[in-house]
Amino acid sequence: MQLPPHKRENVLPLPVVLISTISKSGILNAAPWGNITPILRPLDEIVIASWLRRDTLDNIRETGEFVVNVPPATMIEEVMISARNYPPEVNEFDEADLTPRPSEVVHPPGIEGCIAWMECRLAEEIRRDKYSLIIGKVVHLEVNERYFDENGDMNIDTAHPLSMICGDTTIRYTYPVDAGRVASYSEMFIKNNRVE
């Protein structure tokens, strides 16, 4: 079966995060996001893609700050409620019954109950005709110790970080499971044992 290229989200699992921002007038905003990725290890930047008409994008442009909250699968309903297209003056924390979590470095709060919180400052916006790419610098990263070991490695069996597969008319929420293979980064490098 062949699919049109724009259906790449039908075959590519996407992480689901909640991005929290605050408007210049002090209204809290929370919006689910699937178009997000870290920019190359071990850099401290991430990139999100946004349609041009989003309250989240407006708030990031105005304040230069946002928080990427990583929700567990148990927060599916809160994610769906915050996905609704509320007008800018609506506090989406109230609508989705989200509890603000004070941030350490930026003004927008995080969201209690999440797996991790990335406090970010706007580094650059790359604007296109229909969308923008927002590059954020992670200025503070904190994790919920309930889901991490002493080395900072996530236990995905208890954390269940939320992800999704998009269909033509539906979103199927998923979470990763352990495939039973742990690999060292050193396995990727071919050793040259040639004797001269």
CSV table of N, CA, C and O in Angstrom, one decimal, residues 98-195:
chain,number,residue,atom,x,y,z
A,98,LEU,N,-5.4,21.3,35.5
A,98,LEU,CA,-3.9,21.1,35.6
A,98,LEU,C,-3.4,21.9,36.8
A,98,LEU,O,-3.8,23.1,37.0
A,99,THR,N,-2.5,21.4,37.5
A,99,THR,CA,-1.9,22.1,38.7
A,99,THR,C,-0.6,22.7,38.3
A,99,THR,O,0.3,22.0,37.9
A,100,PRO,N,-0.5,24.0,38.4
A,100,PRO,CA,0.8,24.7,38.0
A,100,PRO,C,1.9,24.2,39.0
A,100,PRO,O,1.7,24.0,40.2
A,101,ARG,N,3.1,24.1,38.4
A,101,ARG,CA,4.3,23.7,39.2
A,101,ARG,C,5.3,24.8,39.0
A,101,ARG,O,5.7,25.1,37.9
A,102,PRO,N,5.7,25.5,40.1
A,102,PRO,CA,6.6,26.6,39.9
A,102,PRO,C,7.9,26.2,39.2
A,102,PRO,O,8.5,25.2,39.4
A,103,SER,N,8.3,27.1,38.2
A,103,SER,CA,9.6,26.9,37.5
A,103,SER,C,10.7,27.5,38.2
A,103,SER,O,10.6,28.4,39.0
A,104,GLU,N,11.9,27.0,37.9
A,104,GLU,CA,13.1,27.5,38.6
A,104,GLU,C,13.7,28.7,37.9
A,104,GLU,O,14.3,29.5,38.5
A,105,VAL,N,13.6,28.7,36.5
A,105,VAL,CA,14.4,29.7,35.8
A,105,VAL,C,13.5,30.6,35.0
A,105,VAL,O,13.7,31.8,34.8
A,106,VAL,N,12.4,30.1,34.4
A,106,VAL,CA,11.5,30.9,33.5
A,106,VAL,C,10.2,31.2,34.3
A,106,VAL,O,9.9,30.6,35.3
A,107,HIS,N,9.4,32.1,33.7
A,107,HIS,CA,8.2,32.5,34.3
A,107,HIS,C,7.0,31.6,34.2
A,107,HIS,O,6.3,31.4,35.1
A,108,PRO,N,6.8,31.0,33.0
A,108,PRO,CA,5.7,30.0,32.9
A,108,PRO,C,5.9,28.8,33.8
A,108,PRO,O,7.0,28.3,34.0
A,109,PRO,N,4.8,28.4,34.5
A,109,PRO,CA,4.9,27.2,35.3
A,109,PRO,C,4.9,26.0,34.5
A,109,PRO,O,4.5,25.9,33.4
A,110,GLY,N,5.4,24.9,35.1
A,110,GLY,CA,5.3,23.6,34.6
A,110,GLY,C,4.0,23.0,35.0
A,110,GLY,O,3.1,23.7,35.5
A,111,ILE,N,3.8,21.7,34.8
A,111,ILE,CA,2.5,21.0,35.1
A,111,ILE,C,2.8,19.9,36.1
A,111,ILE,O,3.6,19.0,35.7
A,112,GLU,N,2.2,19.9,37.2
A,112,GLU,CA,2.4,18.8,38.2
A,112,GLU,C,1.9,17.5,37.6
A,112,GLU,O,1.0,17.4,36.8
A,113,GLY,N,2.6,16.4,38.1
A,113,GLY,CA,2.2,15.1,37.7
A,113,GLY,C,2.9,14.6,36.4
A,113,GLY,O,2.7,13.4,36.0
A,114,CYS,N,3.8,15.4,35.8
A,114,CYS,CA,4.5,15.0,34.6
A,114,CYS,C,5.7,14.3,35.0
A,114,CYS,O,6.2,14.2,36.1
A,115,ILE,N,6.3,13.7,33.9
A,115,ILE,CA,7.5,12.8,34.1
A,115,ILE,C,8.7,13.7,34.1
A,115,ILE,O,9.7,13.4,34.8
A,116,ALA,N,8.7,14.8,33.4
A,116,ALA,CA,9.9,15.7,33.3
A,116,ALA,C,9.4,17.1,32.8
A,116,ALA,O,8.3,17.2,32.3
A,117,TRP,N,10.3,18.1,33.1
A,117,TRP,CA,10.0,19.5,32.8
A,117,TRP,C,11.3,20.1,32.2
A,117,TRP,O,12.3,20.1,32.8
A,118,MET,N,11.1,20.6,31.0
A,118,MET,CA,12.2,21.3,30.3
A,118,MET,C,11.8,22.8,30.2
A,118,MET,O,10.9,23.2,29.5
A,119,GLU,N,12.5,23.6,31.0
A,119,GLU,CA,12.3,25.1,31.0
A,119,GLU,C,13.1,25.6,29.8
A,119,GLU,O,14.3,25.4,29.8
A,120,CYS,N,12.5,26.4,28.9
A,120,CYS,CA,13.2,26.8,27.7
A,120,CYS,C,13.1,28.3,27.5
A,120,CYS,O,12.1,28.9,27.9
A,121,ARG,N,14.1,28.8,26.8
A,121,ARG,CA,14.0,30.2,26.3
A,121,ARG,C,14.1,30.2,24.8
A,121,ARG,O,14.9,29.3,24.2
A,122,LEU,N,13.4,31.1,24.2
A,122,LEU,CA,13.4,31.1,22.7
A,122,LEU,C,14.8,31.5,22.2
A,122,LEU,O,15.4,32.5,22.6
A,123,ALA,N,15.4,30.7,21.4
A,123,ALA,CA,16.7,30.9,20.8
A,123,ALA,C,16.6,31.5,19.4
A,123,ALA,O,17.3,32.4,19.0
A,124,GLU,N,15.6,31.0,18.6
A,124,GLU,CA,15.5,31.4,17.2
A,124,GLU,C,14.1,31.0,16.7
A,124,GLU,O,13.7,29.9,17.1
A,125,GLU,N,13.5,31.8,15.9
A,125,GLU,CA,12.3,31.4,15.1
A,125,GLU,C,12.6,31.4,13.7
A,125,GLU,O,13.2,32.4,13.1
A,126,ILE,N,12.4,30.3,13.0
A,126,ILE,CA,12.5,30.2,11.6
A,126,ILE,C,11.1,30.1,11.0
A,126,ILE,O,10.4,29.2,11.1
A,127,ARG,N,10.8,31.2,10.3
A,127,ARG,CA,9.4,31.4,9.8
A,127,ARG,C,9.3,31.0,8.4
A,127,ARG,O,10.1,31.4,7.5
A,128,ARG,N,8.2,30.2,8.1
A,128,ARG,CA,7.9,29.8,6.7
A,128,ARG,C,6.5,30.4,6.4
A,128,ARG,O,5.8,31.0,7.3
A,129,ASP,N,6.0,30.1,5.2
A,129,ASP,CA,4.7,30.7,4.8
A,129,ASP,C,3.5,30.2,5.7
A,129,ASP,O,2.7,31.0,6.0
A,130,LYS,N,3.6,28.9,6.1
A,130,LYS,CA,2.4,28.3,6.8
A,130,LYS,C,2.8,27.9,8.2
A,130,LYS,O,1.9,27.6,9.0
A,131,TYR,N,4.0,27.9,8.6
A,131,TYR,CA,4.4,27.4,9.9
A,131,TYR,C,5.7,28.1,10.3
A,131,TYR,O,6.4,28.8,9.5
A,132,SER,N,6.0,27.9,11.6
A,132,SER,CA,7.3,28.4,12.2
A,132,SER,C,8.0,27.2,12.9
A,132,SER,O,7.3,26.3,13.5
A,133,LEU,N,9.3,27.2,12.8
A,133,LEU,CA,10.1,26.3,13.7
A,133,LEU,C,10.7,27.2,14.8
A,133,LEU,O,11.3,28.2,14.6
A,134,ILE,N,10.4,26.7,16.0
A,134,ILE,CA,10.8,27.4,17.2
A,134,ILE,C,12.0,26.6,17.8
A,134,ILE,O,11.8,25.5,18.2
A,135,ILE,N,13.1,27.2,17.9
A,135,ILE,CA,14.3,26.6,18.5
A,135,ILE,C,14.4,27.1,19.9
A,135,ILE,O,14.5,28.4,20.1
A,136,GLY,N,14.3,26.2,20.9
A,136,GLY,CA,14.4,26.6,22.3
A,136,GLY,C,15.6,26.1,22.9
A,136,GLY,O,16.0,25.0,22.7
A,137,LYS,N,16.2,26.9,23.8
A,137,LYS,CA,17.4,26.5,24.6
A,137,LYS,C,16.9,26.0,25.9
A,137,LYS,O,16.2,26.8,26.6
A,138,VAL,N,17.2,24.8,26.3
A,138,VAL,CA,16.8,24.2,27.6
A,138,VAL,C,17.7,24.8,28.6
A,138,VAL,O,18.9,24.6,28.6
A,139,VAL,N,17.1,25.6,29.5
A,139,VAL,CA,17.9,26.3,30.5
A,139,VAL,C,17.8,25.6,31.9
A,139,VAL,O,18.5,25.9,32.8
A,140,HIS,N,16.8,24.7,32.0
A,140,HIS,CA,16.7,24.0,33.2
A,140,HIS,C,15.9,22.7,32.9
A,140,HIS,O,14.8,22.8,32.3
A,141,LEU,N,16.4,21.6,33.3
A,141,LEU,CA,15.8,20.3,33.1
A,141,LEU,C,15.7,19.6,34.4
A,141,LEU,O,16.6,19.4,35.1
A,142,GLU,N,14.4,19.2,34.7
A,142,GLU,CA,14.2,18.5,36.0
A,142,GLU,C,13.3,17.3,35.7
A,142,GLU,O,12.4,17.3,34.8
A,143,VAL,N,13.5,16.2,36.4
A,143,VAL,CA,12.7,15.0,36.2
A,143,VAL,C,12.1,14.6,37.5
A,143,VAL,O,12.5,14.9,38.6
A,144,ASN,N,11.0,13.8,37.4
A,144,ASN,CA,10.3,13.3,38.5
A,144,ASN,C,11.0,12.0,39.0
A,144,ASN,O,11.1,11.0,38.3
A,145,GLU,N,11.6,12.1,40.1
A,145,GLU,CA,12.4,11.0,40.6
A,145,GLU,C,11.7,9.7,40.8
A,145,GLU,O,12.3,8.6,40.9
A,146,ARG,N,10.4,9.8,40.8
A,146,ARG,CA,9.5,8.5,40.8
A,146,ARG,C,9.8,7.6,39.6
A,146,ARG,O,9.6,6.4,39.7
A,147,TYR,N,10.2,8.3,38.5
A,147,TYR,CA,10.3,7.5,37.2
A,147,TYR,C,11.8,7.4,36.8
A,147,TYR,O,12.0,6.9,35.6
A,148,PHE,N,12.7,7.8,37.5
A,148,PHE,CA,14.1,7.8,37.1
A,148,PHE,C,15.0,7.2,38.2
A,148,PHE,O,14.8,7.2,39.4
A,149,ASP,N,16.1,6.5,37.7
A,149,ASP,CA,17.1,6.0,38.6
A,149,ASP,C,18.1,7.0,39.0
A,149,ASP,O,18.1,8.2,38.5
A,150,GLU,N,19.1,6.6,39.8
A,150,GLU,CA,20.1,7.6,40.3
A,150,GLU,C,21.0,8.1,39.2
A,150,GLU,O,21.7,9.2,39.3
A,151,ASN,N,21.0,7.5,38.0
A,151,ASN,CA,21.8,7.9,36.9
A,151,ASN,C,21.1,8.9,36.0
A,151,ASN,O,21.6,9.4,35.0
A,152,GLY,N,19.8,9.1,36.3
A,152,GLY,CA,18.9,9.9,35.4
A,152,GLY,C,18.3,9.2,34.2
A,152,GLY,O,17.9,9.8,33.3
A,153,ASP,N,18.3,7.8,34.3
A,153,ASP,CA,17.7,7.0,33.2
A,153,ASP,C,16.3,6.7,33.6
A,153,ASP,O,15.9,6.3,34.7
A,154,MET,N,15.4,6.9,32.6
A,154,MET,CA,14.0,6.7,32.8
A,154,MET,C,13.6,5.3,32.8
A,154,MET,O,14.1,4.5,32.0
A,155,ASN,N,12.7,4.9,33.8
A,155,ASN,CA,12.1,3.6,33.8
A,155,ASN,C,10.8,3.7,33.0
A,155,ASN,O,9.8,4.1,33.5
A,156,ILE,N,10.8,3.3,31.7
A,156,ILE,CA,9.7,3.5,30.9
A,156,ILE,C,8.5,2.6,31.3
A,156,ILE,O,7.4,2.8,30.9
A,157,ASP,N,8.8,1.5,32.0
A,157,ASP,CA,7.8,0.6,32.4
A,157,ASP,C,6.9,1.2,33.5
A,157,ASP,O,5.7,0.8,33.6
A,158,THR,N,7.4,2.2,34.2
A,158,THR,CA,6.5,2.8,35.2
A,158,THR,C,6.1,4.2,34.7
A,158,THR,O,5.1,4.7,35.0
A,159,ALA,N,7.0,4.9,33.9
A,159,ALA,CA,6.7,6.3,33.5
A,159,ALA,C,5.6,6.3,32.4
A,159,ALA,O,4.8,7.2,32.4
A,160,HIS,N,5.7,5.4,31.4
A,160,HIS,CA,4.8,5.3,30.3
A,160,HIS,C,4.6,6.7,29.6
A,160,HIS,O,3.6,7.3,29.6
A,161,PRO,N,5.8,7.3,29.1
A,161,PRO,CA,5.7,8.6,28.4
A,161,PRO,C,4.7,8.5,27.2
A,161,PRO,O,4.8,7.5,26.4
A,162,LEU,N,3.9,9.4,27.1
A,162,LEU,CA,2.8,9.4,26.1
A,162,LEU,C,3.3,9.7,24.7
A,162,LEU,O,4.2,10.5,24.5
A,163,SER,N,2.8,8.9,23.7
A,163,SER,CA,3.1,9.2,22.3
A,163,SER,C,1.8,8.9,21.5
A,163,SER,O,0.8,8.6,22.1
A,164,MET,N,1.9,9.2,20.2
A,164,MET,CA,0.7,9.0,19.4
A,164,MET,C,1.0,8.6,18.0
A,164,MET,O,2.1,8.9,17.5
A,165,ILE,N,0.0,8.0,17.4
A,165,ILE,CA,0.0,7.7,15.9
A,165,ILE,C,-1.2,8.4,15.4
A,165,ILE,O,-2.3,8.2,15.9
A,166,CYS,N,-1.0,9.2,14.3
A,166,CYS,CA,-2.2,9.9,13.7
A,166,CYS,C,-2.8,9.1,12.6
A,166,CYS,O,-2.0,8.6,11.8
A,167,GLY,N,-4.1,9.1,12.5
A,167,GLY,CA,-4.8,8.5,11.4
A,167,GLY,C,-5.5,9.6,10.6
A,167,GLY,O,-5.3,10.8,10.9
A,168,ASP,N,-6.3,9.2,9.7
A,168,ASP,CA,-7.0,10.2,8.8
A,168,ASP,C,-8.0,11.0,9.7
A,168,ASP,O,-8.1,12.2,9.5
A,169,THR,N,-8.7,10.4,10.6
A,169,THR,CA,-9.7,11.1,11.4
A,169,THR,C,-9.5,10.9,12.9
A,169,THR,O,-10.3,11.4,13.7
A,170,THR,N,-8.5,10.1,13.3
A,170,THR,CA,-8.3,9.8,14.7
A,170,THR,C,-6.9,10.0,15.2
A,170,THR,O,-6.0,9.9,14.4
A,171,ILE,N,-6.7,10.1,16.5
A,171,ILE,CA,-5.4,10.0,17.1
A,171,ILE,C,-5.4,8.7,18.0
A,171,ILE,O,-6.3,8.6,18.8
A,172,ARG,N,-4.4,7.9,17.8
A,172,ARG,CA,-4.3,6.7,18.7
A,172,ARG,C,-3.2,7.0,19.7
A,172,ARG,O,-2.0,7.1,19.3
A,173,TYR,N,-3.5,7.1,21.0
A,173,TYR,CA,-2.4,7.3,22.0
A,173,TYR,C,-1.7,6.0,22.3
A,173,TYR,O,-2.4,5.0,22.5
A,174,THR,N,-0.4,6.1,22.5
A,174,THR,CA,0.4,4.9,22.8
A,174,THR,C,1.4,5.3,23.8
A,174,THR,O,1.5,6.4,24.2
A,175,TYR,N,2.2,4.3,24.2
A,175,TYR,CA,3.4,4.6,25.0
A,175,TYR,C,4.4,3.5,24.7
A,175,TYR,O,4.1,2.4,24.3
A,176,PRO,N,5.7,3.8,24.8
A,176,PRO,CA,6.7,2.8,24.4
A,176,PRO,C,6.9,1.7,25.4
A,176,PRO,O,6.5,1.9,26.6
A,177,VAL,N,7.3,0.6,25.0
A,177,VAL,CA,7.6,-0.6,25.9
A,177,VAL,C,9.0,-1.0,25.6
A,177,VAL,O,9.6,-0.7,24.6
A,178,ASP,N,9.6,-1.6,26.6
A,178,ASP,CA,11.0,-2.1,26.5
A,178,ASP,C,11.1,-3.2,25.5
A,178,ASP,O,10.4,-4.2,25.6
A,179,ALA,N,12.0,-3.1,24.5
A,179,ALA,CA,12.1,-4.1,23.5
A,179,ALA,C,13.1,-5.2,23.9
A,179,ALA,O,13.4,-6.1,23.1
A,180,GLY,N,13.7,-5.0,25.1
A,180,GLY,CA,14.5,-6.1,25.6
A,180,GLY,C,16.0,-6.0,25.2
A,180,GLY,O,16.7,-7.0,25.3
A,181,ARG,N,16.4,-4.9,24.6
A,181,ARG,CA,17.8,-4.8,24.2
A,181,ARG,C,18.3,-3.4,24.7
A,181,ARG,O,17.8,-2.4,24.4
A,182,VAL,N,19.4,-3.5,25.4
A,182,VAL,CA,20.1,-2.3,25.9
A,182,VAL,C,21.4,-2.2,25.1
A,182,VAL,O,22.2,-3.2,25.1
A,183,ALA,N,21.8,-1.1,24.5
A,183,ALA,CA,23.0,-1.0,23.7
A,183,ALA,C,23.8,0.2,24.2
A,183,ALA,O,23.3,1.2,24.6
A,184,SER,N,25.1,0.0,24.2
A,184,SER,CA,26.1,1.0,24.6
A,184,SER,C,26.3,1.9,23.3
A,184,SER,O,26.3,1.3,22.2
A,185,TYR,N,26.5,3.1,23.5
A,185,TYR,CA,26.8,4.0,22.4
A,185,TYR,C,28.1,3.5,21.6
A,185,TYR,O,28.2,3.7,20.4
A,186,SER,N,29.0,2.9,22.4
A,186,SER,CA,30.2,2.5,21.8
A,186,SER,C,30.0,1.4,20.7
A,186,SER,O,30.9,1.2,19.9
A,187,GLU,N,28.9,0.7,20.7
A,187,GLU,CA,28.6,-0.3,19.7
A,187,GLU,C,28.5,0.3,18.3
A,187,GLU,O,28.6,-0.4,17.3
A,188,MET,N,28.2,1.6,18.2
A,188,MET,CA,28.0,2.2,16.9
A,188,MET,C,29.3,2.5,16.2
A,188,MET,O,29.3,2.8,15.0
A,189,PHE,N,30.4,2.4,16.9
A,189,PHE,CA,31.7,2.8,16.3
A,189,PHE,C,32.5,1.6,15.9
A,189,PHE,O,32.7,0.7,16.7
A,190,ILE,N,32.9,1.6,14.7
A,190,ILE,CA,33.7,0.4,14.1
A,190,ILE,C,35.1,0.6,14.5
A,190,ILE,O,35.7,1.7,14.3
A,191,LYS,N,35.7,-0.4,15.1
A,191,LYS,CA,37.1,-0.4,15.5
A,191,LYS,C,38.0,-0.8,14.4
A,191,LYS,O,37.7,-1.8,13.7
A,192,ASN,N,39.0,0.0,14.2
A,192,ASN,CA,40.0,-0.4,13.1
A,192,ASN,C,41.1,-1.2,13.7
A,192,ASN,O,42.0,-0.7,14.4
A,193,ASN,N,41.1,-2.5,13.5
A,193,ASN,CA,42.1,-3.4,14.0
A,193,ASN,C,43.2,-3.7,13.0
A,193,ASN,O,43.9,-4.7,13.1
A,194,ARG,N,43.2,-2.9,11.9
A,194,ARG,CA,44.2,-3.2,10.9
A,194,ARG,C,45.6,-3.1,11.4
A,194,ARG,O,46.0,-2.1,12.1
A,195,VAL,N,46.4,-4.1,11.1
A,195,VAL,CA,47.8,-4.0,11.5
A,195,VAL,C,48.7,-3.6,10.3
A,195,VAL,O,48.6,-4.1,9.2
